[in-house]
Amino acid sequence: MNIPTVSAPSVAIHDSDARFPVRRIFCVGQNYAEHAREMGGDPERQQPFFFSKPADAVVPSGATIPFPGRTEDLHHEVELVIALAGGGADVAVDAAERLIFGCAVGVDLTRRDLQAVAKKAGRPWDMAKGFDRSAPIGAILPGAVPERAAAITLDVNGDRRQSGVLADMIWAPAEIIAILSTYVRLAPGDLIFTGTPAGVGRLERGDAVAAAVAGLPALTFDLA
């Protein structure tokens, strides 16, 4: 029997022929107050909660994504994504930024109808969040996290759907890294989606999506 050859997922690095190898993808839920409210949550500064996507869920900017199966309610969630060059467990907040390789714009695609069913039944969200091609991501810009005044936006077919600033985050990137490292040992190659502002909504076949964080390479994709 032949042992299968499997290629590792990777993400483009801005202005480089090199690529960033993806080890794991972590996501933070309800990290913007207005989004927490629109999802029926409490925006107070409670401990953040995390979920995961498979590494091969990444999709490059400019791609055409087949509309996923098993859903009639696919939603967009634009997010700042942190790419780690270092890791560790129980990382201190003041040391967390030194682990960052760079940042990118990402979209957490969500099968909202499956998520609602899972929530009601008290079951995991895996199939609502971690499906194939559920993590479109732009090129990673090496360096520090954009300033907190940076705008974060998402347009569908030229219409603005989501708009906010990174300062609206309940938990800042360094805090997210530190808290996540108390649950798992972080490592180079990890990506962290840091939450989405209000305005999440439905996507349809044929939609053109453009997502941006000021100062980072833009992300675009189409749904087939």
Coordinates of N, CA and C in Angstrom, one line a residue:
M1 N 0.8 -1.2 0.0 CA 0.0 0.0 0.0 C 0.9 1.2 0.0
N2 N 0.6 2.2 -0.9 CA 1.3 3.4 -0.9 C 0.9 4.4 0.1
I3 N 1.9 5.0 0.8 CA 1.5 6.0 1.8 C 1.2 7.3 1.1
P4 N 0.0 7.9 1.4 CA -0.3 9.1 0.7 C 0.6 10.3 0.9
T5 N 0.8 11.1 -0.1 CA 1.6 12.4 0.1 C 0.6 13.5 0.3
V6 N 0.8 14.2 1.4 CA -0.1 15.3 1.7 C 0.6 16.6 1.8
S7 N 0.2 17.6 1.1 CA 0.9 18.9 1.2 C 0.3 19.8 2.3
A8 N 1.2 20.5 3.0 CA 0.8 21.4 4.1 C 0.1 22.6 3.6
P9 N -1.0 23.1 4.2 CA -1.6 24.3 3.8 C -0.7 25.5 4.1
S10 N -0.8 26.6 3.3 CA 0.0 27.7 3.5 C -0.7 29.0 3.0
V11 N -0.2 30.1 3.4 CA -0.9 31.4 3.1 C 0.2 32.3 2.5
A12 N -0.2 33.1 1.5 CA 0.8 34.0 0.9 C 1.3 35.1 1.9
I13 N 2.5 35.5 1.7 CA 3.2 36.5 2.4 C 3.3 37.7 1.5
H14 N 2.9 38.9 1.9 CA 2.9 40.1 1.1 C 4.3 40.4 0.6
D15 N 4.4 40.6 -0.8 CA 5.7 41.0 -1.4 C 6.8 40.0 -1.2
S16 N 6.4 38.7 -1.2 CA 7.4 37.6 -1.0 C 7.0 36.4 -1.8
D17 N 8.0 35.6 -2.2 CA 7.7 34.4 -2.9 C 7.5 33.3 -1.8
A18 N 8.0 33.5 -0.6 CA 7.8 32.6 0.5 C 6.4 32.5 0.9
R19 N 6.0 31.4 1.6 CA 4.6 31.3 2.1 C 4.6 30.9 3.6
F20 N 3.6 31.3 4.2 CA 3.5 31.0 5.7 C 2.8 29.6 5.9
P21 N 3.5 28.7 6.5 CA 2.9 27.3 6.7 C 1.8 27.4 7.8
V22 N 0.6 26.8 7.6 CA -0.4 26.9 8.6 C -0.4 25.6 9.4
R23 N -0.3 25.7 10.7 CA -0.3 24.6 11.6 C -1.8 24.4 12.1
R24 N -2.3 25.4 12.7 CA -3.7 25.3 13.3 C -4.4 26.6 13.1
I25 N -5.7 26.6 13.1 CA -6.5 27.9 13.1 C -7.4 27.9 14.3
F26 N -7.2 29.0 15.1 CA -8.1 29.2 16.2 C -8.9 30.5 15.9
C27 N -10.1 30.5 16.5 CA -11.0 31.7 16.3 C -11.6 32.1 17.6
V28 N -11.8 33.4 17.8 CA -12.4 33.9 19.0 C -13.8 34.3 18.7
G29 N -14.7 33.9 19.6 CA -16.1 34.2 19.4 C -16.5 35.5 20.1
Q30 N -17.4 36.3 19.4 CA -18.0 37.5 20.0 C -17.0 38.4 20.7
N31 N -16.0 38.9 20.0 CA -15.0 39.8 20.6 C -15.3 41.2 20.3
Y32 N -16.4 41.6 19.7 CA -16.8 43.0 19.5 C -18.2 43.1 20.1
A33 N -18.4 44.2 20.9 CA -19.6 44.3 21.7 C -20.8 44.3 20.9
E34 N -20.9 45.0 19.8 CA -22.1 45.1 19.0 C -22.4 43.8 18.4
H35 N -21.4 43.0 18.0 CA -21.6 41.7 17.4 C -22.2 40.8 18.5
A36 N -21.6 40.9 19.7 CA -22.1 40.0 20.8 C -23.6 40.3 21.0
R37 N -24.0 41.5 20.9 CA -25.4 41.9 21.1 C -26.3 41.3 20.0
E38 N -25.8 41.5 18.7 CA -26.6 41.0 17.6 C -26.8 39.5 17.6
M39 N -25.8 38.8 18.3 CA -25.9 37.3 18.4 C -26.6 36.9 19.7
G40 N -27.1 37.9 20.4 CA -27.8 37.5 21.6 C -27.0 37.3 22.8
G41 N -25.7 37.7 22.7 CA -24.7 37.5 23.8 C -24.6 38.7 24.7
D42 N -23.7 38.6 25.7 CA -23.5 39.7 26.7 C -22.1 40.3 26.3
P43 N -22.0 41.6 26.0 CA -20.8 42.2 25.6 C -19.8 42.6 26.7
E44 N -20.2 42.3 27.9 CA -19.3 42.6 29.1 C -18.0 41.8 28.9
R45 N -17.0 42.3 29.6 CA -15.7 41.7 29.4 C -15.5 40.3 30.2
Q46 N -16.2 39.3 29.6 CA -16.1 38.0 30.1 C -14.9 37.3 29.4
Q47 N -14.5 36.2 30.0 CA -13.4 35.4 29.4 C -13.8 35.0 28.0
P48 N -12.9 35.2 27.0 CA -13.2 34.9 25.6 C -13.4 33.4 25.5
F49 N -14.1 32.9 24.4 CA -14.2 31.5 24.1 C -13.7 31.3 22.7
F50 N -13.2 30.1 22.5 CA -12.5 29.8 21.3 C -13.1 28.6 20.5
F51 N -12.9 28.5 19.2 CA -13.3 27.4 18.4 C -12.2 27.2 17.3
S52 N -12.2 26.2 16.6 CA -11.2 25.9 15.6 C -11.7 25.7 14.2
K53 N -10.9 25.9 13.2 CA -11.1 25.4 11.9 C -9.9 24.6 11.4
P54 N -10.1 23.7 10.5 CA -8.9 22.9 10.0 C -8.0 23.8 9.2
A55 N -6.7 23.4 9.3 CA -5.7 24.3 8.6 C -6.0 24.4 7.1
D56 N -6.5 23.3 6.5 CA -6.8 23.4 5.0 C -8.1 24.1 4.7
A57 N -8.7 24.8 5.6 CA -9.9 25.6 5.3 C -9.5 26.9 4.7
V58 N -8.2 27.3 4.7 CA -7.7 28.5 4.1 C -7.9 28.6 2.6
V59 N -8.3 29.8 2.2 CA -8.6 30.0 0.7 C -7.9 31.3 0.4
P60 N -7.1 31.4 -0.7 CA -6.4 32.7 -1.0 C -7.3 33.8 -1.5
S61 N -6.9 35.0 -1.4 CA -7.6 36.1 -2.0 C -7.7 35.9 -3.5
G62 N -8.8 36.3 -4.1 CA -9.1 36.2 -5.5 C -9.7 34.9 -5.9
A63 N -10.0 34.0 -5.0 CA -10.5 32.7 -5.3 C -12.0 32.8 -5.6
T64 N -12.5 31.8 -6.3 CA -14.0 31.5 -6.4 C -14.3 30.3 -5.5
I65 N -15.2 30.5 -4.6 CA -15.5 29.4 -3.6 C -16.8 28.8 -4.0
P66 N -16.9 27.5 -4.1 CA -18.2 26.8 -4.3 C -19.1 27.0 -3.1
F67 N -20.3 27.3 -3.3 CA -21.2 27.5 -2.2 C -21.3 26.2 -1.4
P68 N -21.1 26.2 -0.1 CA -21.0 25.0 0.7 C -22.3 24.3 0.8
G69 N -22.2 23.0 0.9 CA -23.4 22.1 1.1 C -24.0 22.2 2.5
R70 N -25.2 21.6 2.7 CA -25.8 21.5 4.0 C -26.1 22.8 4.6
T71 N -26.3 23.9 3.8 CA -26.7 25.2 4.4 C -27.6 26.0 3.5
E72 N -28.5 26.7 4.1 CA -29.3 27.7 3.3 C -29.1 29.1 3.9
D73 N -28.1 29.2 4.8 CA -27.9 30.4 5.6 C -26.4 30.6 5.9
L74 N -25.6 30.8 4.8 CA -24.2 31.1 4.9 C -23.9 32.5 5.3
H75 N -23.1 32.8 6.3 CA -22.9 34.1 6.8 C -21.4 34.5 6.6
H76 N -21.1 35.8 6.5 CA -19.8 36.4 6.4 C -19.4 37.0 7.8
E77 N -18.2 36.9 8.2 CA -17.7 37.5 9.4 C -16.2 38.0 9.1
V78 N -16.0 39.3 8.9 CA -14.7 39.8 8.6 C -13.9 39.8 9.9
E79 N -12.6 39.5 9.8 CA -11.8 39.4 11.0 C -10.3 39.8 10.7
L80 N -9.7 40.4 11.7 CA -8.2 40.5 11.8 C -7.6 39.2 12.1
V81 N -6.7 38.7 11.4 CA -6.0 37.4 11.6 C -4.6 37.6 12.0
I82 N -4.2 37.0 13.1 CA -2.8 37.0 13.6 C -2.1 35.8 13.2
A83 N -0.9 35.9 12.6 CA -0.1 34.7 12.3 C 1.1 34.7 13.3
L84 N 1.3 33.5 13.9 CA 2.4 33.4 14.9 C 3.7 32.8 14.4
A85 N 4.8 33.5 14.8 CA 6.1 32.9 14.5 C 6.7 32.3 15.7
G86 N 6.1 32.4 16.8 CA 6.6 31.8 18.1 C 5.4 31.2 18.8
G87 N 5.7 30.6 19.9 CA 4.6 30.0 20.7 C 5.0 29.8 22.1
G88 N 4.2 28.9 22.8 CA 4.5 28.7 24.2 C 3.1 28.5 24.9
A89 N 3.2 28.1 26.1 CA 2.1 28.0 27.0 C 2.2 29.0 28.1
D90 N 1.0 29.5 28.6 CA 0.9 30.5 29.7 C 1.8 31.7 29.3
V91 N 1.6 32.2 28.1 CA 2.4 33.4 27.7 C 1.9 34.6 28.4
A92 N 2.7 35.5 28.9 CA 2.4 36.7 29.5 C 1.9 37.7 28.4
V93 N 0.9 38.6 28.8 CA 0.4 39.6 27.9 C 1.5 40.4 27.3
D94 N 2.5 40.9 28.2 CA 3.5 41.8 27.7 C 4.6 41.1 26.8
A95 N 4.5 39.7 26.7 CA 5.4 39.0 25.8 C 4.7 38.5 24.6
A96 N 3.4 38.6 24.5 CA 2.6 38.0 23.5 C 2.9 38.6 22.1
E97 N 3.1 39.9 22.0 CA 3.3 40.5 20.7 C 4.6 40.1 20.1
R98 N 5.5 39.6 20.9 CA 6.8 39.2 20.3 C 6.7 37.9 19.6
L99 N 5.5 37.2 19.7 CA 5.3 35.9 19.0 C 4.7 36.1 17.6
I100 N 4.3 37.4 17.3 CA 3.5 37.6 16.1 C 4.5 37.8 14.9
F101 N 4.2 37.0 13.9 CA 4.9 37.1 12.6 C 4.3 38.3 11.8
G102 N 3.0 38.4 11.7 CA 2.3 39.4 10.9 C 0.8 39.2 11.0
C103 N 0.1 40.0 10.2 CA -1.4 40.0 10.3 C -1.9 40.0 8.9
A104 N -3.2 39.5 8.8 CA -3.9 39.5 7.5 C -5.4 39.7 7.8
V105 N -6.1 39.9 6.7 CA -7.6 40.0 6.7 C -8.1 38.6 6.4
G106 N -9.1 38.2 7.2 CA -9.8 36.9 7.0 C -11.3 37.0 7.1
V107 N -12.0 36.0 6.6 CA -13.4 35.9 6.7 C -13.7 34.6 7.3
D108 N -14.4 34.6 8.4 CA -14.9 33.3 9.0 C -16.3 33.1 8.4
L109 N -16.3 32.1 7.4 CA -17.6 31.7 6.8 C -18.3 30.8 7.8
T110 N -19.6 31.0 8.0 CA -20.3 30.3 9.0 C -21.7 29.7 8.4
R111 N -21.9 28.5 8.6 CA -23.2 27.9 8.2 C -24.1 28.2 9.4
R112 N -24.8 29.4 9.4 CA -25.5 29.9 10.6 C -26.7 28.9 11.0
D113 N -27.3 28.4 10.0 CA -28.4 27.5 10.3 C -28.0 26.2 11.1
L114 N -26.8 25.7 10.7 CA -26.3 24.5 11.4 C -25.8 24.9 12.8
Q115 N -25.3 26.1 12.9 CA -24.8 26.6 14.2 C -26.0 26.8 15.1
A116 N -27.1 27.3 14.6 CA -28.3 27.5 15.4 C -28.9 26.2 16.0
V117 N -28.9 25.2 15.1 CA -29.3 23.8 15.5 C -28.4 23.3 16.6
A118 N -27.1 23.4 16.4 CA -26.1 22.9 17.3 C -26.3 23.6 18.7
K119 N -26.4 24.9 18.7 CA -26.6 25.7 19.9 C -27.8 25.2 20.7
K120 N -28.9 25.0 20.0 CA -30.2 24.6 20.6 C -30.1 23.3 21.2
A121 N -29.3 22.4 20.6 CA -29.2 21.0 21.1 C -28.0 20.9 22.0
G122 N -27.3 21.9 22.3 CA -26.1 21.9 23.2 C -25.0 21.0 22.6
R123 N -24.9 21.1 21.2 CA -23.8 20.3 20.5 C -22.7 21.1 20.0
P124 N -21.6 20.5 19.6 CA -20.5 21.3 19.1 C -20.8 22.0 17.8
W125 N -20.1 23.1 17.5 CA -20.3 23.9 16.3 C -19.4 23.4 15.1
D126 N -18.7 22.3 15.2 CA -17.7 22.0 14.2 C -18.1 22.1 12.8
M127 N -19.3 21.5 12.5 CA -19.7 21.5 11.1 C -20.3 22.8 10.6
A128 N -20.6 23.7 11.6 CA -21.0 25.1 11.3 C -19.9 26.0 11.0
K129 N -18.7 25.7 11.5 CA -17.6 26.6 11.4 C -16.4 26.0 10.7
G130 N -16.2 24.7 10.8 CA -14.9 24.1 10.4 C -15.0 23.3 9.1
F131 N -15.8 23.8 8.1 CA -16.0 23.1 6.9 C -15.0 23.5 5.9
D132 N -15.0 22.8 4.7 CA -14.1 23.1 3.6 C -14.2 24.5 3.2
R133 N -13.0 25.1 3.0 CA -12.9 26.5 2.4 C -13.7 27.5 3.2
S134 N -13.7 27.3 4.5 CA -14.4 28.2 5.4 C -13.6 29.4 6.0
A135 N -12.3 29.5 5.5 CA -11.4 30.5 6.1 C -10.7 31.3 5.0
P136 N -11.4 32.0 4.1 CA -10.7 32.9 3.2 C -9.7 33.8 3.9
I137 N -8.5 34.0 3.3 CA -7.5 34.9 4.0 C -6.7 35.6 3.0
G138 N -6.4 36.9 3.2 CA -5.5 37.6 2.4 C -4.1 37.4 2.7
A139 N -3.2 38.0 1.9 CA -1.7 37.8 2.2 C -1.4 38.4 3.5
I140 N -0.4 37.7 4.2 CA 0.0 38.2 5.5 C 1.1 39.3 5.3
L141 N 0.9 40.4 6.1 CA 1.8 41.5 6.1 C 2.7 41.3 7.3
P142 N 4.0 41.0 7.1 CA 4.9 40.8 8.3 C 5.0 42.1 9.1
G143 N 5.1 41.9 10.4 CA 5.2 43.1 11.3 C 4.2 43.1 12.4
A144 N 4.0 44.3 13.0 CA 3.2 44.4 14.2 C 1.7 44.5 13.8
V145 N 0.9 44.3 14.8 CA -0.6 44.4 14.6 C -0.9 45.9 14.2
P146 N -1.9 46.1 13.3 CA -2.3 47.4 12.9 C -2.7 48.2 14.1
E147 N -2.6 49.6 14.0 CA -3.0 50.4 15.2 C -4.5 50.2 15.5
R148 N -4.9 50.5 16.7 CA -6.2 50.2 17.1 C -7.3 51.1 16.4
A149 N -6.8 52.2 15.8 CA -7.8 53.0 15.1 C -8.1 52.5 13.7
A150 N -7.4 51.4 13.3 CA -7.5 50.9 11.9 C -9.0 50.4 11.7
A151 N -9.5 50.8 10.5 CA -10.9 50.4 10.2 C -10.9 48.9 9.7
I152 N -12.0 48.2 10.0 CA -12.2 46.9 9.5 C -13.6 46.8 8.8
T153 N -13.6 46.4 7.6 CA -14.8 46.5 6.8 C -15.1 45.2 5.9
L154 N -16.3 45.0 5.5 CA -16.6 44.0 4.5 C -17.8 44.5 3.6
D155 N -17.6 44.3 2.3 CA -18.6 44.7 1.3 C -19.0 43.5 0.6
V156 N -20.3 43.4 0.2 CA -20.8 42.4 -0.6 C -21.5 43.1 -1.8
N157 N -20.9 42.7 -3.0 CA -21.4 43.3 -4.3 C -21.4 44.8 -4.2
G158 N -20.3 45.4 -3.6 CA -20.1 46.8 -3.5 C -20.9 47.5 -2.4
D159 N -21.7 46.8 -1.6 CA -22.5 47.4 -0.6 C -21.8 47.1 0.8
R160 N -21.6 48.1 1.6 CA -21.0 47.9 2.9 C -21.9 47.2 3.9
R161 N -21.4 46.1 4.4 CA -22.2 45.2 5.3 C -21.6 45.3 6.7
Q162 N -20.3 45.3 6.9 CA -19.7 45.4 8.2 C -18.7 46.6 8.2
S163 N -18.7 47.3 9.4 CA -17.8 48.4 9.5 C -17.5 48.6 11.0
G164 N -16.2 48.7 11.3 CA -15.8 49.0 12.7 C -14.3 49.4 12.8
V165 N -13.8 49.5 13.9 CA -12.4 49.7 14.1 C -11.8 48.7 15.1
L166 N -10.5 48.4 15.0 CA -10.0 47.4 15.9 C -10.1 47.7 17.3
A167 N -10.2 49.0 17.6 CA -10.3 49.4 19.0 C -11.6 48.9 19.6
D168 N -12.6 48.5 18.8 CA -13.9 48.0 19.3 C -13.7 46.6 19.9
M169 N -12.6 46.0 19.7 CA -12.4 44.6 20.3 C -12.5 44.7 21.8
I170 N -13.2 43.7 22.3 CA -13.3 43.5 23.8 C -11.9 43.1 24.3
W171 N -11.3 42.2 23.7 CA -10.0 41.6 24.0 C -9.0 42.0 22.9
A172 N -7.9 42.7 23.3 CA -6.9 43.0 22.3 C -6.1 41.8 21.9
P173 N -5.4 41.9 20.7 CA -4.7 40.7 20.2 C -3.7 40.1 21.2
A174 N -2.9 40.9 21.9 CA -2.0 40.4 22.9 C -2.7 39.6 24.0
E175 N -3.8 40.1 24.4 CA -4.6 39.5 25.5 C -5.2 38.1 25.0
I176 N -5.6 38.1 23.7 CA -6.2 36.9 23.1 C -5.1 35.8 23.1
I177 N -3.9 36.2 22.6 CA -2.8 35.2 22.5 C -2.5 34.7 23.9
A178 N -2.4 35.6 24.9 CA -2.1 35.1 26.3 C -3.1 34.2 26.8
I179 N -4.4 34.5 26.7 CA -5.5 33.7 27.2 C -5.5 32.3 26.5
L180 N -5.4 32.4 25.1 CA -5.5 31.1 24.4 C -4.3 30.2 24.8
S181 N -3.2 30.8 25.1 CA -2.0 30.0 25.5 C -2.2 29.3 26.9
T182 N -3.2 29.6 27.6 CA -3.5 28.9 28.8 C -4.3 27.6 28.6
Y183 N -4.9 27.5 27.4 CA -5.7 26.4 27.0 C -4.9 25.4 26.2
V184 N -4.0 25.9 25.2 CA -3.2 25.1 24.4 C -1.8 25.7 24.3
R185 N -0.8 24.9 24.0 CA 0.5 25.4 23.7 C 0.5 25.9 22.3
L186 N 0.7 27.2 22.1 CA 0.8 27.8 20.8 C 2.1 27.5 20.1
A187 N 2.2 27.6 18.8 CA 3.4 27.2 18.1 C 3.5 28.0 16.8
P188 N 4.7 28.2 16.2 CA 4.8 28.8 14.9 C 3.9 28.2 13.9
G189 N 3.2 29.0 13.1 CA 2.3 28.5 12.1 C 0.8 28.6 12.5
D190 N 0.6 28.9 13.7 CA -0.8 29.0 14.2 C -1.4 30.4 13.7
L191 N -2.6 30.3 13.3 CA -3.4 31.5 12.9 C -4.5 31.7 13.9
I192 N -4.7 33.0 14.3 CA -5.8 33.3 15.2 C -6.7 34.4 14.6
F193 N -8.0 34.0 14.3 CA -9.0 34.9 13.9 C -9.6 35.6 15.2
T194 N -9.6 36.9 15.2 CA -9.7 37.6 16.4 C -11.1 38.2 16.7
G195 N -12.1 37.8 15.9 CA -13.5 38.2 16.1 C -13.9 39.2 15.1
T196 N -15.3 39.4 15.0 CA -15.9 40.2 13.9 C -16.7 41.3 14.5
P197 N -16.8 42.5 13.8 CA -17.7 43.5 14.2 C -19.1 43.2 13.8
A198 N -20.1 44.0 14.2 CA -21.5 43.8 13.9 C -21.7 43.9 12.4
G199 N -22.9 43.4 12.0 CA -23.3 43.4 10.6 C -23.1 42.1 9.9
V200 N -22.9 41.0 10.6 CA -22.8 39.8 9.9 C -24.1 39.5 9.2
G201 N -24.0 38.8 8.0 CA -25.2 38.6 7.3 C -25.0 37.5 6.2
R202 N -26.1 37.3 5.5 CA -26.2 36.2 4.6 C -25.5 36.4 3.3
L203 N -24.9 35.4 2.8 CA -24.3 35.4 1.4 C -25.1 34.4 0.5
E204 N -25.1 34.8 -0.8 CA -25.8 34.0 -1.8 C -24.8 33.6 -2.9
R205 N -25.2 32.6 -3.7 CA -24.4 32.2 -4.8 C -24.3 33.4 -5.8
G206 N -23.1 33.7 -6.3 CA -22.8 34.8 -7.2 C -22.3 36.0 -6.5
D207 N -22.3 36.1 -5.1 CA -21.9 37.3 -4.4 C -20.4 37.5 -4.6
A208 N -20.0 38.8 -4.6 CA -18.6 39.1 -4.6 C -18.3 39.8 -3.3
V209 N -17.3 39.3 -2.6 CA -17.0 39.8 -1.2 C -15.6 40.5 -1.2
A210 N -15.6 41.6 -0.6 CA -14.3 42.4 -0.4 C -14.2 42.7 1.1
A211 N -13.1 42.3 1.7 CA -12.9 42.5 3.1 C -11.5 43.2 3.3
A212 N -11.5 44.1 4.3 CA -10.3 44.9 4.5 C -10.1 45.3 6.0
V213 N -8.8 45.4 6.3 CA -8.4 46.1 7.5 C -7.3 47.1 7.1
A214 N -7.5 48.3 7.5 CA -6.6 49.4 7.0 C -5.2 49.1 7.2
G215 N -4.4 49.2 6.2 CA -2.9 48.9 6.3 C -2.5 47.5 5.9
L216 N -3.5 46.6 5.7 CA -3.2 45.2 5.3 C -3.6 44.9 3.9
P217 N -3.0 44.0 3.2 CA -3.5 43.6 1.9 C -5.0 43.2 1.9
A218 N -5.7 43.6 1.0 CA -7.2 43.3 0.9 C -7.4 41.9 0.6
L219 N -8.6 41.4 0.9 CA -9.1 40.1 0.6 C -10.4 40.2 -0.2
T220 N -10.4 39.5 -1.4 CA -11.6 39.4 -2.2 C -11.8 37.9 -2.5
F221 N -13.1 37.6 -2.7 CA -13.5 36.2 -3.2 C -14.9 36.3 -3.7
D222 N -15.2 35.3 -4.5 CA -16.6 35.2 -5.1 C -17.1 33.8 -4.7
L223 N -18.5 33.8 -4.6 CA -19.2 32.6 -4.3 C -19.8 32.0 -5.6
A224 N -19.6 30.8 -5.9 CA -20.1 30.2 -7.1 C -21.4 29.5 -6.8

